[in-house]
């Protein structure tokens, strides 16, 4: 059994290992939310703390009675961001918004945690994330924009996404294309098709072709057919023909 130590003491490495094993056998030896909350301040291993935060958040909205005081006691840290994002208590969102301006390197984690409230996140927060230079900020902003992409105009969506499509990191461009494939307006389809070039970043052209194929509208099919003229006898021809064949 796990030895309970005085509140001011940290768990020893052996105790942390024992706790980690117990978490791995959760169904056989579960810990109550109260026990998890008492243990979290005593853990120094970030991975173990994150696992505890996750389990604490999984206890549901009622767990905020324990998570809230921990936020005041321990301050901004990954384990509590995870707990807040999972518990779905309304005050958890407010705590995350309060932390956001001071989050520093943890800002992308806070942004991703806010995704649990989807449409309730102010568009200015999303815009700031998309305009940030860091890759993780932009990816988190794209995740948040997913909840809004059907509720904003075509012009506004393209305005937000244009800098992302010009990003030099393939991960950002691919995530943006996945977002845009949720819409079927001609301007958006044209912008997706413009990414299907042989000199695109790795995986980007393939994703653009796949996005057009997933939309499965008459306009997207026409664009796929038009791309055959430019992509014949290139490395992209097979991917294009595969999508055309699936229409």
Coordinates of C-alpha atoms in Angstrom, one line a residue:
X1 CA 0.0 0.0 0.0
X2 CA 1.1 3.6 -0.7
X3 CA 2.5 5.2 2.4
X4 CA 0.8 8.6 3.3
X5 CA 3.3 11.2 4.1
X6 CA 3.0 14.6 5.8
X7 CA 1.5 17.3 3.7
X8 CA 4.7 19.3 3.4
X9 CA 6.8 16.3 2.3
X10 CA 7.4 15.1 -1.3
X11 CA 7.1 11.5 -2.3
X12 CA 10.3 9.6 -2.6
X13 CA 11.3 8.1 -5.9
X14 CA 10.2 4.7 -4.6
X15 CA 6.8 6.0 -3.5
X16 CA 6.3 7.7 -6.9
X17 CA 7.1 4.4 -8.6
X18 CA 4.6 2.6 -6.3
X19 CA 2.0 5.3 -7.1
X20 CA 2.6 5.0 -10.8
X21 CA 2.1 1.2 -10.7
X22 CA -1.1 1.7 -8.7
X23 CA -2.4 4.2 -11.3
X24 CA -1.7 1.6 -14.0
X25 CA -3.9 -0.9 -12.1
X26 CA -6.7 1.6 -11.7
X27 CA -9.6 -0.8 -11.8
X28 CA -8.1 -3.0 -9.1
X29 CA -6.8 -0.2 -6.8
X30 CA -8.6 3.1 -7.6
X31 CA -7.8 6.2 -5.7
X32 CA -10.6 8.6 -4.6
X33 CA -10.6 12.2 -5.9
X34 CA -9.6 13.4 -2.4
X35 CA -6.6 11.1 -2.4
X36 CA -5.5 12.2 -5.8
X37 CA -5.8 15.9 -4.8
X38 CA -3.8 15.2 -1.7
X39 CA -1.1 13.4 -3.6
X40 CA -0.6 15.9 -6.5
X41 CA 1.3 18.5 -4.5
X42 CA 3.7 15.8 -3.3
X43 CA 4.7 14.5 -6.8
X44 CA 7.8 15.8 -8.6
X45 CA 7.7 13.6 -11.7
X46 CA 5.8 15.6 -14.4
X47 CA 4.5 12.5 -16.2
X48 CA 3.1 11.1 -12.9
X49 CA 1.6 14.5 -12.0
X50 CA -0.1 14.7 -15.4
X51 CA -1.6 11.2 -14.9
X52 CA -2.9 12.2 -11.5
X53 CA -4.4 15.4 -13.0
X54 CA -6.1 13.4 -15.7
X55 CA -7.6 11.0 -13.2
X56 CA -8.7 13.9 -11.0
X57 CA -10.4 15.6 -14.0
X58 CA -12.1 12.4 -15.0
X59 CA -14.0 12.5 -11.7
X60 CA -16.3 15.0 -13.3
X61 CA -17.5 18.5 -12.5
X62 CA -17.8 17.8 -8.8
X63 CA -14.0 17.4 -8.8
X64 CA -13.6 21.1 -9.3
X65 CA -14.1 21.5 -5.5
X66 CA -10.7 19.9 -5.2
X67 CA -9.1 21.2 -8.4
X68 CA -9.9 24.9 -7.6
X69 CA -8.0 25.0 -4.3
X70 CA -5.1 23.2 -6.0
X71 CA -5.0 25.9 -8.7
X72 CA -4.6 28.5 -6.0
X73 CA -2.1 26.5 -4.0
X74 CA 0.2 25.3 -6.9
X75 CA -0.5 27.8 -9.6
X76 CA -0.3 27.2 -13.4
X77 CA 1.0 23.7 -14.2
X78 CA 0.3 21.1 -16.8
X79 CA -1.3 18.6 -14.5
X80 CA -3.9 21.2 -13.4
X81 CA -4.5 22.3 -17.0
X82 CA -5.3 18.7 -17.9
X83 CA -7.6 18.3 -14.8
X84 CA -9.5 21.5 -15.7
X85 CA -9.9 20.5 -19.3
X86 CA -11.4 17.2 -18.5
X87 CA -13.7 18.0 -15.5
X88 CA -16.0 20.3 -17.7
X89 CA -17.0 22.5 -14.8
X90 CA -17.9 26.1 -15.9
X91 CA -15.5 27.5 -13.4
X92 CA -12.7 25.4 -15.0
X93 CA -13.0 27.5 -18.2
X94 CA -12.8 30.7 -16.2
X95 CA -9.6 29.5 -14.4
X96 CA -8.0 28.6 -17.8
X97 CA -9.0 32.0 -19.2
X98 CA -7.5 33.7 -16.2
X99 CA -4.2 31.8 -16.7
X100 CA -4.0 32.4 -20.4
X101 CA -2.3 35.9 -20.4
X102 CA 0.4 34.6 -18.1
X103 CA 0.8 31.1 -19.4
X104 CA 4.1 31.6 -21.2
X105 CA 5.4 28.3 -22.6
X106 CA 2.3 26.6 -21.3
X107 CA 0.0 28.8 -23.4
X108 CA -0.6 26.1 -26.2
X109 CA -1.7 23.7 -23.5
X110 CA -4.1 26.2 -22.0
X111 CA -5.5 26.9 -25.5
X112 CA -6.0 23.2 -26.2
X113 CA -7.7 22.8 -22.9
X114 CA -10.1 25.5 -23.8
X115 CA -11.2 23.4 -26.8
X116 CA -13.5 21.6 -24.3
X117 CA -15.8 24.7 -24.5
X118 CA -15.7 25.0 -28.3
X119 CA -18.0 27.7 -29.4
X120 CA -17.8 29.5 -26.1
X121 CA -14.3 30.8 -26.7
X122 CA -14.0 34.4 -27.9
X123 CA -12.8 34.7 -31.5
X124 CA -10.1 37.2 -30.4
X125 CA -8.4 34.5 -28.4
X126 CA -8.4 32.2 -31.4
X127 CA -7.1 35.0 -33.7
X128 CA -4.2 35.7 -31.3
X129 CA -3.3 32.0 -31.3
X130 CA -3.3 31.8 -35.1
X131 CA -1.2 35.0 -35.4
X132 CA 1.4 33.8 -32.9
X133 CA 4.7 32.6 -34.5
X134 CA 5.0 29.3 -32.6
X135 CA 3.8 26.1 -34.2
X136 CA 2.0 24.8 -31.2
X137 CA 0.2 28.1 -30.7
X138 CA -1.0 27.9 -34.3
X139 CA -2.0 24.3 -34.1
X140 CA -4.0 25.0 -30.9
X141 CA -5.6 28.0 -32.6
X142 CA -6.6 25.8 -35.6
X143 CA -8.2 23.3 -33.2
X144 CA -10.3 26.1 -31.6
X145 CA -11.2 27.5 -35.0
X146 CA -12.7 24.2 -35.9
X147 CA -15.6 24.9 -33.6
X148 CA -16.3 28.2 -35.4
X149 CA -15.5 27.4 -39.0
X150 CA -19.1 26.8 -40.0
X151 CA -20.3 30.0 -38.2
X152 CA -18.1 32.6 -39.8
X153 CA -18.1 34.0 -43.3
X154 CA -16.0 32.6 -46.1
X155 CA -14.1 35.9 -46.3
X156 CA -13.3 35.8 -42.6
X157 CA -12.3 32.2 -42.6
X158 CA -9.9 32.6 -45.6
X159 CA -8.5 35.8 -44.0
X160 CA -7.7 33.8 -40.8
X161 CA -6.3 30.8 -42.7
X162 CA -4.3 32.6 -45.4
X163 CA -1.1 33.1 -43.2
X164 CA -1.4 29.5 -42.1
X165 CA -1.4 28.2 -45.6
X166 CA 1.8 30.2 -46.2
X167 CA 3.4 28.8 -43.1
X168 CA 6.8 27.1 -43.7
X169 CA 5.9 24.2 -41.5
X170 CA 4.0 21.4 -43.2
X171 CA 2.1 20.4 -40.0
X172 CA 0.5 23.8 -39.8
X173 CA -0.5 23.8 -43.5
X174 CA -1.9 20.3 -43.3
X175 CA -4.0 21.1 -40.2
X176 CA -5.4 24.2 -42.0
X177 CA -6.4 22.1 -45.0
X178 CA -8.2 19.6 -42.8
X179 CA -10.1 22.6 -41.3
X180 CA -11.0 24.1 -44.7
X181 CA -12.3 20.8 -46.0
X182 CA -15.3 21.3 -43.7
X183 CA -16.6 24.0 -46.1
X184 CA -17.7 23.8 -49.7
X185 CA -17.7 27.4 -51.0
X186 CA -16.0 28.0 -54.4
X187 CA -13.4 30.4 -53.0
X188 CA -12.3 27.8 -50.3
X189 CA -12.2 25.0 -52.8
X190 CA -10.0 27.1 -55.1
X191 CA -7.6 27.9 -52.2
X192 CA -7.4 24.2 -51.3
X193 CA -6.7 23.2 -54.9
X194 CA -3.9 25.9 -55.1
X195 CA -2.0 23.8 -52.5
X196 CA -1.9 20.8 -54.7
X197 CA 1.5 21.5 -56.4
X198 CA 4.6 19.4 -56.9
X199 CA 6.7 21.9 -55.1
X200 CA 4.5 22.0 -52.0
X201 CA 5.9 21.1 -48.5
X202 CA 6.0 17.3 -47.8
X203 CA 2.5 15.9 -47.5
X204 CA 0.7 19.2 -48.2
X205 CA -0.2 18.5 -51.9
X206 CA -1.4 15.1 -50.9
X207 CA -3.6 16.5 -48.2
X208 CA -5.0 19.1 -50.5
X209 CA -6.0 16.4 -53.0
X210 CA -7.5 14.3 -50.2
X211 CA -9.4 17.3 -48.9
X212 CA -11.0 17.9 -52.2
X213 CA -11.9 14.2 -52.4
X214 CA -13.5 14.2 -49.0
X215 CA -15.8 17.2 -49.8
X216 CA -17.4 15.2 -52.6
X217 CA -19.3 18.0 -54.2
X218 CA -19.7 18.7 -57.9
X219 CA -17.3 21.7 -57.6
X220 CA -14.7 19.7 -55.8
X221 CA -14.9 16.9 -58.4
X222 CA -14.4 19.4 -61.2
X223 CA -11.3 20.8 -59.5
X224 CA -9.9 17.3 -59.1
X225 CA -10.4 16.7 -62.8
X226 CA -8.8 20.1 -63.7
X227 CA -5.7 19.2 -61.6
X228 CA -5.1 16.1 -63.8
X229 CA -3.7 18.5 -66.5
X230 CA -1.0 19.9 -64.2
X231 CA -0.2 16.7 -62.3
X232 CA 0.1 14.2 -65.0
X233 CA 3.3 12.2 -64.9
X234 CA 4.2 13.6 -61.5
X235 CA 4.5 12.0 -58.0
X236 CA 1.0 13.3 -57.3
X237 CA -0.8 11.6 -60.2
X238 CA -1.5 8.4 -58.3
X239 CA -3.0 10.2 -55.3
X240 CA -5.2 12.3 -57.7
X241 CA -6.4 9.3 -59.7
X242 CA -7.3 7.5 -56.4
X243 CA -9.5 10.4 -55.3
X244 CA -11.1 10.7 -58.7
X245 CA -11.9 7.0 -58.7
X246 CA -13.6 7.3 -55.3
X247 CA -16.0 10.0 -56.4

